[in-house]
Amino acid sequence: MALCDPIELYRELRMAEKNDQMRRSDWETIQDVFSYFANSGWAANQALAFYIGMSFFPTAVQKFRKFVLDKCSADLGLYLVSLGPCDDAVRFLFPIFAEYCLEEFTDEMKSFEAMISKADLTKPHTWFPFARAMKRRIVYHCGPTNSGKTYEALQRFKEAKKGIYCGPLRLLAMEVFDKMNSHGVYCSLLTGQEKKRVPFANHVACTIEMVSVDEMYDVAVIDEIQMMADATRGFAWTRALLGVKADEIHLCGDPSVLDIVRKICAETGDELEVHHCERFKKLEVEAKTLLGDLKNVKSGDCVVAFSRREIFEVKLAIEKNTNHRCCVIYGALPPETRRQQANLFNDQDNEFDVLVASDAVGMGLNLNIRRVVFYNLSKYNGDKVVPVPATQVKQIAGRAGRRGSRFPVGLTTTLQLDDLAYLIECLKQPFDEVKKVGLFPFFEQVESFAAQLPDLNFPKILAKFAESCRLDGMYFFCKHDHIKKVANMLEKVKGLSLQDRFNFCFAPTNIRDPKSMYHLLRFASDYGQKVPASIAMGMPKGSARNDTELLDLETKHQVLSMYLWLSHQFDYESFPHGKKAEAMATDIADLLGQSLTKANWKPETRQSAGKPKPRKNEDGYDRPKSLITSYKELGRPSSQEKGVNWKLTE
């Protein structure tokens, strides 16, 4: 038997009538070889080349094993035994397996090939032929926080005859909308929750997901372009960069995605121009921390904590032990409330002179911060306590000493001395170069793919698409846990089309909040039954008197925000109470602001339920030990970190 020729060996196996007798121990070894083959990731990946999918691969291997064992000669058996369960055995068997599949699974392979063609996410720049027909000029304003990137881009936006601004947050879109109109530039606002059309406006400020790739613009601004690499939302920035039809596109962001933007421009044929920006004011690290005592907080400080519970604990401790009053900003608050708290903090003519915030302070607000103090530098990621990523630390610390504030420099430090070394290490690290950016399919791509799998429900179609899709080396498939959880919840809701399900899955809901999920299920059920969706939620009587009532206000606003979003996605008859929801949301945002100014209670948050508290001993934080070395042992920063003063201040 020609053991070296897989095609010849396969033919001999085909012609054999039955296997030769083997010893029991040899038989068991051969069984182990096939088990090793079945669990080989290399073999499963290689099988994709001839359209044996991951889900079908175990079945194909099982049938192949039976085929070989039924026909196995003594020579082949002894050779497999000599190899044993190892990679060499996998590489020996694989060409025979390929020949077997090509003959036995023709229909399955054709079906998978057709499915793969519908899940082809390669060459995404070709999805936008009109943008490709243009010769676009792309200007990348590249630099750290507080370097004037967005200001430069907005100057061109103001001068354009027709322009669009795309921001990561409603807060930023609202800020640009207000600023442009106050400067006499008629500008409309477009987010998932609001559509404010200003008469005669040729400019629009929108959230990144709402950008139109059909309209023509003279100038487009895409803010925080580095979020192309965001694991969940990155696809929205990728779509905007590839698809927006504008003669001039201004990108604002840090240097992390500069190289990949260069590669994308090489594919699209767009001209790229890079403007490097530096901080207006230096950022200094204070070597003298707060020594673990919040009594050392000073006017103009922003204390940053990474959980809602810690934020309120810090606020309570500062107001109890000092003469300072605290404003509060965190992610669950409506943009209107965040802006109200920011204005309160910025106003020098009141008693609110300290800000306590989450990482939500990192973008979207103009704040007169003297010093950013990190309460700690670890956070719970849903699984365990991990270090806050260096890029996030840099973004947050950089908020201190913004241009136009009364502070000559920006300062940053930590509450605990143990955290200072990690802060310094984060700030001196250059921006990590991003290798891949996010993609997610359009509905039309999912619909075309679903046609190949008529018997699968929507959650399984999404899972199958993610498993089967092909991507170029510059892109990754965005995480979609939020979408999967909503899709599973809505599975038993009748009367929803595939597109309805797709749209409901993108509704802005807190999937960790049962009340929020309940209301989304109710809205979808009403829509499926062709019944107008009611808000079915009463207004609170007043501001919150404890943390439970504050959480209730947050949930109510989130549900109203979700209703408003759905009212813009579906027809008026299905969600007819948009105006009422908008008025209620405004009133609740005001109540949240009032509640925060007087909040003096111990928090009991749903987000922190079951969350382990970070320990404060020597090796307490779940982070590499190298990050808790003495700051004196750390080297000098790289030349890339201009604008940061490494002569530590006392």
PDB file of C-alpha atoms in Angstrom, residues 22 43 73 266 389 434 454 562 569:
ATOM      1  CA  MET A  22      -6.024  -6.065  14.372  1.00  0.00           C
ATOM      2  CA  ALA A  43      -8.081  20.318  10.516  1.00  0.00           C
ATOM      3  CA  SER A  73      -5.734  -2.676   6.056  1.00  0.00           C
ATOM      4  CA  ALA A 266      -4.955  52.937  -0.133  1.00  0.00           C
ATOM      5  CA  PRO A 389      -6.714  49.876  30.004  1.00  0.00           C
ATOM      6  CA  VAL A 434      -4.663  49.046  16.089  1.00  0.00           C
ATOM      7  CA  PRO A 454     -35.241  28.948   6.024  1.00  0.00           C
ATOM      8  CA  MET A 562     -36.017  53.403  24.085  1.00  0.00           C
ATOM      9  CA  GLN A 569     -37.574  53.334  13.577  1.00  0.00           C
TER      10      GLN A 569
END
